[in-house]
mmCIF file of C-alpha atoms in Angstrom:
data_model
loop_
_atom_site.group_PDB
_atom_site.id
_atom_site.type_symbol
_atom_site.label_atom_id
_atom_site.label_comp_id
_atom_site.label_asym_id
_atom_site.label_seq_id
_atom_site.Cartn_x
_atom_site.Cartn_y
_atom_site.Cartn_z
ATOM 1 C CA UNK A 124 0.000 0.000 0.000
ATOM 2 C CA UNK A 125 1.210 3.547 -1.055
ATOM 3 C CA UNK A 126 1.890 5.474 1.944
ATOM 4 C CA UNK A 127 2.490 9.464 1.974
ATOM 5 C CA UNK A 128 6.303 10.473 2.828
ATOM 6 C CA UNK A 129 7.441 13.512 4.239
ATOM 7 C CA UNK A 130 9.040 14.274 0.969
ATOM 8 C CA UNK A 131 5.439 14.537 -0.532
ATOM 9 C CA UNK A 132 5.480 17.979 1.416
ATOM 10 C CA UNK A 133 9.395 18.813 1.132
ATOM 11 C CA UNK A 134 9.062 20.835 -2.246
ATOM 12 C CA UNK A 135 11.290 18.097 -4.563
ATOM 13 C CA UNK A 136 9.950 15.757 -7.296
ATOM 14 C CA UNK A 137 7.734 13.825 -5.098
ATOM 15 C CA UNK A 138 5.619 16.616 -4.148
ATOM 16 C CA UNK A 139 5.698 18.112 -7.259
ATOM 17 C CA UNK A 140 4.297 14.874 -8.791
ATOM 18 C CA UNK A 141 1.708 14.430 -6.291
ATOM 19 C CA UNK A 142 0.743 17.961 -6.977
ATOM 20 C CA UNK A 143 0.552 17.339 -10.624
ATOM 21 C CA UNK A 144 -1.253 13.654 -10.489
ATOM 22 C CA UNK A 145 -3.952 13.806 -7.451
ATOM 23 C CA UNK A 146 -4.191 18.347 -7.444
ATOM 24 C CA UNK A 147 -3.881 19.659 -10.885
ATOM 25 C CA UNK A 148 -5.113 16.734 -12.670
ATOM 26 C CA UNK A 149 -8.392 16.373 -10.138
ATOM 27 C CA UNK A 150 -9.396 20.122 -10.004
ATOM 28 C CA UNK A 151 -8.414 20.973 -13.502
ATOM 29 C CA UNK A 152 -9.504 24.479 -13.957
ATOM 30 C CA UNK A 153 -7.628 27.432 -15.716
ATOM 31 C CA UNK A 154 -6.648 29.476 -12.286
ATOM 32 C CA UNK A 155 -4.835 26.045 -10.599
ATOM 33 C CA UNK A 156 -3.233 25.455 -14.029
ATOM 34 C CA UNK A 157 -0.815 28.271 -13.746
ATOM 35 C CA UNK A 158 0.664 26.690 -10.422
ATOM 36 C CA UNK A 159 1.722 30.133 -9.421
ATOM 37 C CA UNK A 160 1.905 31.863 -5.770
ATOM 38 C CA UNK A 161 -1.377 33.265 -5.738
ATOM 39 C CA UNK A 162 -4.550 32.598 -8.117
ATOM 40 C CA UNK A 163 -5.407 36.103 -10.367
ATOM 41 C CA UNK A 164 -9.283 35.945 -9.937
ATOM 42 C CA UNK A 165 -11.712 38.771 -11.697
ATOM 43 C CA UNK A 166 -13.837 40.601 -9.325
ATOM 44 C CA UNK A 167 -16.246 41.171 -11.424
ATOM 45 C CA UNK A 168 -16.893 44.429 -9.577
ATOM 46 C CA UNK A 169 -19.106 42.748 -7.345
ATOM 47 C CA UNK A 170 -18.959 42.943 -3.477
ATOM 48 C CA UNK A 171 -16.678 40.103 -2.298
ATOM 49 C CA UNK A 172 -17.782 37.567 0.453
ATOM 50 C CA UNK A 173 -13.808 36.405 2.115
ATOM 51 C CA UNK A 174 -13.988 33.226 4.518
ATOM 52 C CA UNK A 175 -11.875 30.369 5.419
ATOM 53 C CA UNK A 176 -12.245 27.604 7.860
ATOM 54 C CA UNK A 177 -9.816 24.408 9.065
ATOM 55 C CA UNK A 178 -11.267 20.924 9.521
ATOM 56 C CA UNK A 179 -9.730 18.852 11.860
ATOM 57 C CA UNK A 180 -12.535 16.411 12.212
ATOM 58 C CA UNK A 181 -12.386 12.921 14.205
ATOM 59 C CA UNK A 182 -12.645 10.008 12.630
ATOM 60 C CA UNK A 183 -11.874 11.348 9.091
ATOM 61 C CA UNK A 184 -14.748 9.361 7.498
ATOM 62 C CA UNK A 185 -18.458 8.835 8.910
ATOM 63 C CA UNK A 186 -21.771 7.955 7.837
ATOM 64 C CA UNK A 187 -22.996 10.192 5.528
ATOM 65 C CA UNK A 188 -19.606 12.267 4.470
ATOM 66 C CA UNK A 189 -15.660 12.563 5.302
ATOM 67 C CA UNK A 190 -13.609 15.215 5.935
ATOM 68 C CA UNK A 191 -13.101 16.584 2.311
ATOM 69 C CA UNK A 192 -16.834 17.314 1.651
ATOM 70 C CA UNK A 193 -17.220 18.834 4.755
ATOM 71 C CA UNK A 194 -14.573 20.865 4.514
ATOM 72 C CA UNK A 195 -16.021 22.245 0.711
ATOM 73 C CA UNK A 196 -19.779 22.032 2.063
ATOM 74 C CA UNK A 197 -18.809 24.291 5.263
ATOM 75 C CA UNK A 198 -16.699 26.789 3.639
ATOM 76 C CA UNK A 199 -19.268 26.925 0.836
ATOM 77 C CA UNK A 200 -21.918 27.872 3.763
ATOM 78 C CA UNK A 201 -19.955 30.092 5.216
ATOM 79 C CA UNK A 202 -20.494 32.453 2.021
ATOM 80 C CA UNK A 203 -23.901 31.529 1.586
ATOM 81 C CA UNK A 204 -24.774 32.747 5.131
ATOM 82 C CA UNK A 205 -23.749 35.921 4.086
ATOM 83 C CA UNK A 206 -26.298 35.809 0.965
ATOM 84 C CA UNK A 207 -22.764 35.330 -1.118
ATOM 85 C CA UNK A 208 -22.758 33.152 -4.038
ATOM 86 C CA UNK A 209 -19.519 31.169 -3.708
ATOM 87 C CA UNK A 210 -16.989 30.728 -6.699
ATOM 88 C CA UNK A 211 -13.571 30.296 -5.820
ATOM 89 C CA UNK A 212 -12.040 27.644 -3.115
ATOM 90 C CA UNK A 213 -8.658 27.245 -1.615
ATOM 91 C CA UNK A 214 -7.202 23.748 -0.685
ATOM 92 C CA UNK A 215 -4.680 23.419 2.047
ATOM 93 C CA UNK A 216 -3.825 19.775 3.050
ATOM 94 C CA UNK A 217 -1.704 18.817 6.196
ATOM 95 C CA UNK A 218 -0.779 15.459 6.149
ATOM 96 C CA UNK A 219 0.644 12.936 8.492
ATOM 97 C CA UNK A 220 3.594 10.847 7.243
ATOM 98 C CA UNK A 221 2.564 7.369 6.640
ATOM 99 C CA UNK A 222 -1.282 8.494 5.762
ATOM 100 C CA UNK A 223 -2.554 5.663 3.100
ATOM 101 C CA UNK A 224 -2.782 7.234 0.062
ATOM 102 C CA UNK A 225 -5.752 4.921 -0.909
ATOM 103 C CA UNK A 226 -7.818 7.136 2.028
ATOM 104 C CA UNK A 227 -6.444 10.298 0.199
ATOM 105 C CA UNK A 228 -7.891 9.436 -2.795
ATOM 106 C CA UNK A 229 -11.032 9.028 -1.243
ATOM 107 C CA UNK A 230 -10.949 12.307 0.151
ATOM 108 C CA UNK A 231 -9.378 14.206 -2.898
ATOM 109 C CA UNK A 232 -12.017 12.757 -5.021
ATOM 110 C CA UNK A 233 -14.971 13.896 -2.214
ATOM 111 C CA UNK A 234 -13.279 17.356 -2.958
ATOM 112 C CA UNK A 235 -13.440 16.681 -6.260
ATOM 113 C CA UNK A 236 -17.606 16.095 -6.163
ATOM 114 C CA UNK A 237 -18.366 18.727 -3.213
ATOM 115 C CA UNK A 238 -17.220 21.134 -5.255
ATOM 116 C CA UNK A 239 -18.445 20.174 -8.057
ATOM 117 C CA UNK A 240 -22.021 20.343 -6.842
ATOM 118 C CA UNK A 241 -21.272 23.276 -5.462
ATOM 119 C CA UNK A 242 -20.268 24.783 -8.440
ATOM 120 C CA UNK A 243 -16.721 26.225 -7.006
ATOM 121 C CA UNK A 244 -13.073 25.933 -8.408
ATOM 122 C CA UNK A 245 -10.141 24.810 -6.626
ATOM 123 C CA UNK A 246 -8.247 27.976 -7.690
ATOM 124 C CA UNK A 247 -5.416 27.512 -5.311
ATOM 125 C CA UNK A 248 -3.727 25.728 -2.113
ATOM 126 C CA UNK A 249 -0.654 23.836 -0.234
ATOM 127 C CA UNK A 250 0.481 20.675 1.045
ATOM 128 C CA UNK A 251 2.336 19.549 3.999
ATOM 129 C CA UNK A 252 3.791 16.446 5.342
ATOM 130 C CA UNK A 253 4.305 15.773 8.921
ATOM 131 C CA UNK A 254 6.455 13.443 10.680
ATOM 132 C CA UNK A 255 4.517 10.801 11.642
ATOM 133 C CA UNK A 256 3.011 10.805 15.569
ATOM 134 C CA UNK A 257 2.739 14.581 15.168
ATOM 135 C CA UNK A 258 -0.406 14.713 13.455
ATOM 136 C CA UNK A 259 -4.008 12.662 13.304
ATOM 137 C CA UNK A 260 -4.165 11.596 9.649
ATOM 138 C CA UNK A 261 -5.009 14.879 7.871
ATOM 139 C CA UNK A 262 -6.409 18.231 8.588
ATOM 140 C CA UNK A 263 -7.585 20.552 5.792
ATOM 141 C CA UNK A 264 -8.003 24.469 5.044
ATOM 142 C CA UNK A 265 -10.155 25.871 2.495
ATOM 143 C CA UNK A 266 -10.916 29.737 2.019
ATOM 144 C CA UNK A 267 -13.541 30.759 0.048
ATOM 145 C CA UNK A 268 -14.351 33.561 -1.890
ATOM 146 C CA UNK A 269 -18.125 34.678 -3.522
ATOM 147 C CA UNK A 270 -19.824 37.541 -4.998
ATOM 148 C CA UNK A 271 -22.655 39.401 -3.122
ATOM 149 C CA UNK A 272 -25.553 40.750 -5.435
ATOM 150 C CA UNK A 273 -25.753 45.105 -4.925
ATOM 151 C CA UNK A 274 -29.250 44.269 -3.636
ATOM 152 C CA UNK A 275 -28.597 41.834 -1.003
ATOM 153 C CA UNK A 276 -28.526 43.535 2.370
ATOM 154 C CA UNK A 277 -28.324 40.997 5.083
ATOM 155 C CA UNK A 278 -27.415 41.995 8.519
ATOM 156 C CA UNK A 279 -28.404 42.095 12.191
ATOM 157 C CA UNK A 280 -29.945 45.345 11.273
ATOM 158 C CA UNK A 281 -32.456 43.578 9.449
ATOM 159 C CA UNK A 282 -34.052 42.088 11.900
ATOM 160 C CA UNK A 283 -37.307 42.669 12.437
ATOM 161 C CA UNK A 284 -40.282 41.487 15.164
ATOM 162 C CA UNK A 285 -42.080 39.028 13.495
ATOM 163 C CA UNK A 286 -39.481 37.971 10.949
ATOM 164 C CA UNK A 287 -39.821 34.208 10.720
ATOM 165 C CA UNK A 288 -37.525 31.461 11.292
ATOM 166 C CA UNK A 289 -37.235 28.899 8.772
ATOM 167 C CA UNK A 290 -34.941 26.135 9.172
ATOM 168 C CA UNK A 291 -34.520 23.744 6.053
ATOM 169 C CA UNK A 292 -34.900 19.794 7.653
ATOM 170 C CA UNK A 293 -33.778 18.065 11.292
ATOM 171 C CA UNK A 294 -31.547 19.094 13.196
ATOM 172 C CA UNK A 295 -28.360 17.359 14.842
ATOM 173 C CA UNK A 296 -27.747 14.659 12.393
ATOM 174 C CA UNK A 297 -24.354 15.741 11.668
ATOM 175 C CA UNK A 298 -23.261 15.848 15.749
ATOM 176 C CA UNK A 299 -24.666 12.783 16.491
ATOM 177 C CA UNK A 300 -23.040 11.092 13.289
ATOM 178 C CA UNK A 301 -19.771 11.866 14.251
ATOM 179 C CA UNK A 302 -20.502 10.879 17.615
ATOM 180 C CA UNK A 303 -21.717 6.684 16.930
ATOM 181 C CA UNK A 304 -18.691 6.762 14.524
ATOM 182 C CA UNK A 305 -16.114 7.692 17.304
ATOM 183 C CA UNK A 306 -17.921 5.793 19.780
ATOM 184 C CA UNK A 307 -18.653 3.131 17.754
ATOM 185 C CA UNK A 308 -22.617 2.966 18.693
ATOM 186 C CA UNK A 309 -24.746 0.794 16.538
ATOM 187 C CA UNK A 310 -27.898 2.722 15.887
ATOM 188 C CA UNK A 311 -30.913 1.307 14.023
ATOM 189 C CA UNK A 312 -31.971 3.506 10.895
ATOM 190 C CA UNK A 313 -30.448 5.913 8.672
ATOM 191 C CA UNK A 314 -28.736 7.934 11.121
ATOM 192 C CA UNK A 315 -25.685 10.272 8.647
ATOM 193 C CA UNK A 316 -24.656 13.564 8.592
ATOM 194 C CA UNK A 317 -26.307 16.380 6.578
ATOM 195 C CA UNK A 318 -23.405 17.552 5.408
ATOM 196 C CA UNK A 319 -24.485 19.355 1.803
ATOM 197 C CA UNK A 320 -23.972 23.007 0.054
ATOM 198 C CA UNK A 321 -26.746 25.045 0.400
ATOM 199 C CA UNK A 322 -26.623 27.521 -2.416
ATOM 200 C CA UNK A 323 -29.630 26.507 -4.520
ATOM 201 C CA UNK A 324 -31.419 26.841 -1.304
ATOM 202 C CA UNK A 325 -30.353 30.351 -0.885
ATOM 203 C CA UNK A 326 -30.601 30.989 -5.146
ATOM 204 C CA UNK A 327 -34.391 30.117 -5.228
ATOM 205 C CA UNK A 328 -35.226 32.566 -1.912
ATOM 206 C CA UNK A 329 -33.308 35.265 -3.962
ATOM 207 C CA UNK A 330 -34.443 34.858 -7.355
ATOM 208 C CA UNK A 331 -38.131 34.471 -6.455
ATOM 209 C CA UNK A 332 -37.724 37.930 -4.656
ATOM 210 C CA UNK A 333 -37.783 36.222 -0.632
ATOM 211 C CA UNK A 334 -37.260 39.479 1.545
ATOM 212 C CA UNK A 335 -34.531 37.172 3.915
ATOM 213 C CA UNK A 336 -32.842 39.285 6.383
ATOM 214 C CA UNK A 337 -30.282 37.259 8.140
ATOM 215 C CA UNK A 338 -29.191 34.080 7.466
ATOM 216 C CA UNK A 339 -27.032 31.695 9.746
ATOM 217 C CA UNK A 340 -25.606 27.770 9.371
ATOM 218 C CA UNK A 341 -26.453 26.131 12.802
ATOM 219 C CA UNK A 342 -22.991 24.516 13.031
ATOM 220 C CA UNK A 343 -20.491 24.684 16.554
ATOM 221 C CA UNK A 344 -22.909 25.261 19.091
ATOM 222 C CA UNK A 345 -25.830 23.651 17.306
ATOM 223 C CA UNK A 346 -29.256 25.861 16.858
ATOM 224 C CA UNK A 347 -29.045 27.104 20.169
ATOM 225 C CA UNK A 348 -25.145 28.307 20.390
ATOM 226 C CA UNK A 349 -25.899 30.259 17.255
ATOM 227 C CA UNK A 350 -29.887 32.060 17.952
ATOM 228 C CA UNK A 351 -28.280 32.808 21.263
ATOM 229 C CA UNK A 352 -25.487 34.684 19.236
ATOM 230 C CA UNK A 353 -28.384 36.370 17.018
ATOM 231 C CA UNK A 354 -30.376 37.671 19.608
ATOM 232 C CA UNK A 355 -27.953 39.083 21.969
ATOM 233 C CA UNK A 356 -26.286 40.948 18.716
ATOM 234 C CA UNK A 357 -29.883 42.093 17.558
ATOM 235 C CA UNK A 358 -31.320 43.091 20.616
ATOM 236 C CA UNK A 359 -34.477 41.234 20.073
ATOM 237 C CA UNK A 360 -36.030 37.863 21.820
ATOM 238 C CA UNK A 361 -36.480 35.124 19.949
ATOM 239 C CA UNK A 362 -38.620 32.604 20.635
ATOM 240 C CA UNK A 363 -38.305 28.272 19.099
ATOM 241 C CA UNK A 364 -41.407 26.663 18.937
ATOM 242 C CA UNK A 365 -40.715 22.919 20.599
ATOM 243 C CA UNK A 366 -43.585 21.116 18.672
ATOM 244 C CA UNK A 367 -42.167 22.313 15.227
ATOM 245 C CA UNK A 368 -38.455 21.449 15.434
ATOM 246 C CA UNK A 369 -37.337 18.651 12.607
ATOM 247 C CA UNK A 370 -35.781 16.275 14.796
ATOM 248 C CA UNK A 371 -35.525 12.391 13.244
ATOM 249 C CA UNK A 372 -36.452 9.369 15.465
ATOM 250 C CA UNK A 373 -33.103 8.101 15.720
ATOM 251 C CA UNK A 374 -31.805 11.760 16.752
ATOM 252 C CA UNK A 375 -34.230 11.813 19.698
ATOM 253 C CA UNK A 376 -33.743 7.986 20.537
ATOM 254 C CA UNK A 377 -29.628 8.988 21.352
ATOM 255 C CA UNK A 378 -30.687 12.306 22.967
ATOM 256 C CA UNK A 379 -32.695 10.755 25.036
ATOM 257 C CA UNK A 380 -30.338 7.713 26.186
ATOM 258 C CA UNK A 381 -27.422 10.285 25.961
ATOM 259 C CA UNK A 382 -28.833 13.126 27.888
ATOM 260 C CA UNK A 383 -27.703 15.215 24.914
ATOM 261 C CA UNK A 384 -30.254 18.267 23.437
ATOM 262 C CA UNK A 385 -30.354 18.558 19.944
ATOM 263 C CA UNK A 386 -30.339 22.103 19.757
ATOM 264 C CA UNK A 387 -27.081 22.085 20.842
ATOM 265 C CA UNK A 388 -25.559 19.808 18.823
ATOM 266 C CA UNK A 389 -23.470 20.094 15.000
ATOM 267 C CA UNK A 390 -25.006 20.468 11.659
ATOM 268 C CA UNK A 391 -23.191 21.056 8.268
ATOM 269 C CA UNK A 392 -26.491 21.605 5.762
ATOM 270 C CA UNK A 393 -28.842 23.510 7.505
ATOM 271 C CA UNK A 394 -29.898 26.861 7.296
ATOM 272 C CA UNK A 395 -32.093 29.131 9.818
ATOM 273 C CA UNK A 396 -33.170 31.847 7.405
ATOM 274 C CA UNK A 397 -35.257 34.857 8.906
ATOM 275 C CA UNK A 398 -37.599 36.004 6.428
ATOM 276 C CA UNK A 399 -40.562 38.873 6.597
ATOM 277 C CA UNK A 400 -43.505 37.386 8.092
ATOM 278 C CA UNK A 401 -45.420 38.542 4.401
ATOM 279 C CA UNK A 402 -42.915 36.046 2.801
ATOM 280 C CA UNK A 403 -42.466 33.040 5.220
ATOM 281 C CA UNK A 404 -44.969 30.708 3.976
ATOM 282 C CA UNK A 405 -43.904 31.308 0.115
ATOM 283 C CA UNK A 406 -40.472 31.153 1.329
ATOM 284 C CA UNK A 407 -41.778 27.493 2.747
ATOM 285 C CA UNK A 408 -43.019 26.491 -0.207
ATOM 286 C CA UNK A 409 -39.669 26.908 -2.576
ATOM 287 C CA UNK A 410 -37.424 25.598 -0.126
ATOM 288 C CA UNK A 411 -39.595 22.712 -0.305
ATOM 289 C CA UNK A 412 -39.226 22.124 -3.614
ATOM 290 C CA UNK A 413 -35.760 21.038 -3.344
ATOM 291 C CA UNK A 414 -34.468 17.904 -2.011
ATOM 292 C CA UNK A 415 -32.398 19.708 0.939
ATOM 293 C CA UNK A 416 -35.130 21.743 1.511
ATOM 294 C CA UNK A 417 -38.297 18.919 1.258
ATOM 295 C CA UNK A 418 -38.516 19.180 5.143
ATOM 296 C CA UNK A 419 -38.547 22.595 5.925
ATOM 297 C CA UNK A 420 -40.588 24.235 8.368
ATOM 298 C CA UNK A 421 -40.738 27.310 10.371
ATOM 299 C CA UNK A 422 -39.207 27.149 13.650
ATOM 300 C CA UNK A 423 -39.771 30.134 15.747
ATOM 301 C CA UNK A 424 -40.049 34.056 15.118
ATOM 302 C CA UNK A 425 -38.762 37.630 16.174
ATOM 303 C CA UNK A 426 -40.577 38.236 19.319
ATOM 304 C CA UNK A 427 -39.733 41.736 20.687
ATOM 305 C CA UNK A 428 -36.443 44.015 22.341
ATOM 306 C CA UNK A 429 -34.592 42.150 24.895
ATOM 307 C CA UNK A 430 -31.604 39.983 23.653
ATOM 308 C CA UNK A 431 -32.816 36.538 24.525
ATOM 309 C CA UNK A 432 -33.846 33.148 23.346
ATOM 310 C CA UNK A 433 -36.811 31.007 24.365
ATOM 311 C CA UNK A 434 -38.284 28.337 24.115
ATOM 312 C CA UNK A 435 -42.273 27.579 23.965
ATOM 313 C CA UNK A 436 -42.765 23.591 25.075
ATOM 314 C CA UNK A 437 -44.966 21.184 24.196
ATOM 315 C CA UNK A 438 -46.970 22.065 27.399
ATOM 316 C CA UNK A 439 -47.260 25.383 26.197
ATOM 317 C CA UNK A 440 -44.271 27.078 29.119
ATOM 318 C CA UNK A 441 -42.310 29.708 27.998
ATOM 319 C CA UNK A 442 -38.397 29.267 29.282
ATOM 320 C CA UNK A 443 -34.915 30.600 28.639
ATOM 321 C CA UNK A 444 -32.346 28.789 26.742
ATOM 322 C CA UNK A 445 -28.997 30.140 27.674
ATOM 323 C CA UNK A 446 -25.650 30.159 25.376
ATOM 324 C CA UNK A 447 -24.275 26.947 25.786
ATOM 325 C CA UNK A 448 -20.893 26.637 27.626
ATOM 326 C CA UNK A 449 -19.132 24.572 25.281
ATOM 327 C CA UNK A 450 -19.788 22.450 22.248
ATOM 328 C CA UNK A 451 -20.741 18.908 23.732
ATOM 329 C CA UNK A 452 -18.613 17.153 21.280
ATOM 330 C CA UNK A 453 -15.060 18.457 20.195
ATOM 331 C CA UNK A 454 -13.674 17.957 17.060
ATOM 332 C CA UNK A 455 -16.604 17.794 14.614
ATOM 333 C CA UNK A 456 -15.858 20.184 11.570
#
């Protein structure tokens, strides 16, 4: 079995060979062809959306995804979230000496479709080898870079009471994936991470006119971490709706047995979308249309000044749900 070498990071023949074989040749595009420094990229004289993101991930593959999709889908997100539409992708690889280059494959050629589907280019990007024992496999960068339309305004200025929260399916698959896989649980059902791009998602809302006004991917911190964030930087309450969160049988099952909430746990292809209470069931009704969008439903609303999140129960009680301390699981993006 082929096994990567330090030398496949040291700048010599072997790295430029692996560069030109399992890079160049994989993500052919004209940008990445030039092998130069930098990629030149037009601008288009748009407004530019900037991100980037590492992925350190553990265990490298799980149901439903492995670390090179995610680390497309997230960084894909990222610009979506900010009502971007994404182009251009960096790829920076860190790899541990001795890493099977049979499980690189795998992962260069889940690149290879995630970005695809998204519809980005691998414009640019590094490798590194590290002696073996100082690493965990492989960790990966991407930046990304997209183009915001002149009439996309999102913002936590936009928020408004009685905006609507729509989120587009259940919640927590991608946490409690990771989670069976590096605990090795056997779970009954079609338990996988979510992990997806969500730009056609956010290209219907825009092109059928949706007013959106903030957007936000639910990752680290789960739907809570983040609405906590949104409402304590908008100044207004928000308020979840218990009997309409998405949340799959097999999700509850292993919060239940785990002691685990949901809301607080990973996902990599949802989005919470606040949209103008004149829009929100139209809104509904395209997301649904698409296949990462078939189980959308509206989750909560804008409720009034004050900087907190609720949540109204099943039994019809109003309580607080308070930033969570710490991700519950480390190590899942």
């Amino acid at each position: 079995m082929r096994k990567i070498e330090l030398a496949h990071g040291a700048g010599g023949i072997l790295m430029r060979e692996f560069i030109e074989k399992e890079i160049k040749e994989r993500f052919k595009n004209e940008e990445l062809s030039k092998l130069l420094d930098s990629a030149i990229l037009e601008n288009k004289s748009k407004r530019i959306a900037f991100t980037t993101d590492s992925y350190v991930v553990s265990p490298i593959f799980f149901p439903g995804g492995n670390i090179g999709e995610l680390a497309v889908n997230g960084t894909v997100n990222d610009l979506v979230a900010v009502g971007a539409f994404p182009e251009f992708i960096s790829l920076s690889l860190i790899i541990e000496e001795g890493f099977s280059f049979e499980d690189l494959e795998k992962i260069l050629d889940s690149i290879k479709y995630a970005s695809e589907k998204a519809r980005v280019k691998v414009v640019t990007g590094d490798t590194k080898v590290i002696e073996k024992g100082k690493g965990d496999g492989i960790f990966i960068n991407t930046s990304g870079i997209g183009f915001i339309p002149d009439d996309v305004d999102f913002g936590y200025h936009r928020i408004e009471e009685k905006d609507k929260l729509i989120i587009n399916g259940p919640i927590g698959l991608h946490g409690f994936s990771i989670l069976v896989a590096r605990e090795n649980i056997n779970v009954e059902g079609n338990l996988k991470s979510d992990t997806a791009p969500l730009i056609d998602l956010w290209k219907a809302l825009y092109e059928n006119g949706i007013e959106v006004h903030f957007m936000r991917d639910p990752t680290r911190g789960g739907v809570q971490g983040v609405l906590n964030e949104i409402a304590k930087e908008s100044g207004y309450d928000i308020i979840l709706f218990e009997e309409n969160l998405p949340i799959t049988d097999e999700v509850r099952g292993l919060s239940e047995i785990l002691g685990i909430d949901p809301l607080l746990m990973a996902n990599e292809g949802k989005m919470i979308f606040f949209v103008k209470e004149s829009d929100a069931e139209k809104a509904l009704k395209i997301l649904r249309e698409y296949e990462l969008g078939k189980e959308s439903k509206i989750i909560g609303e804008v409720y009034k000044k004050g900087g907190s999140l609720k949540l109204l129960t099943s039994l019809k009680v109003v309580r607080i749900l308070d930033m969570p301390y710490a991700d519950p699981l480390p190590r899942i993006c």
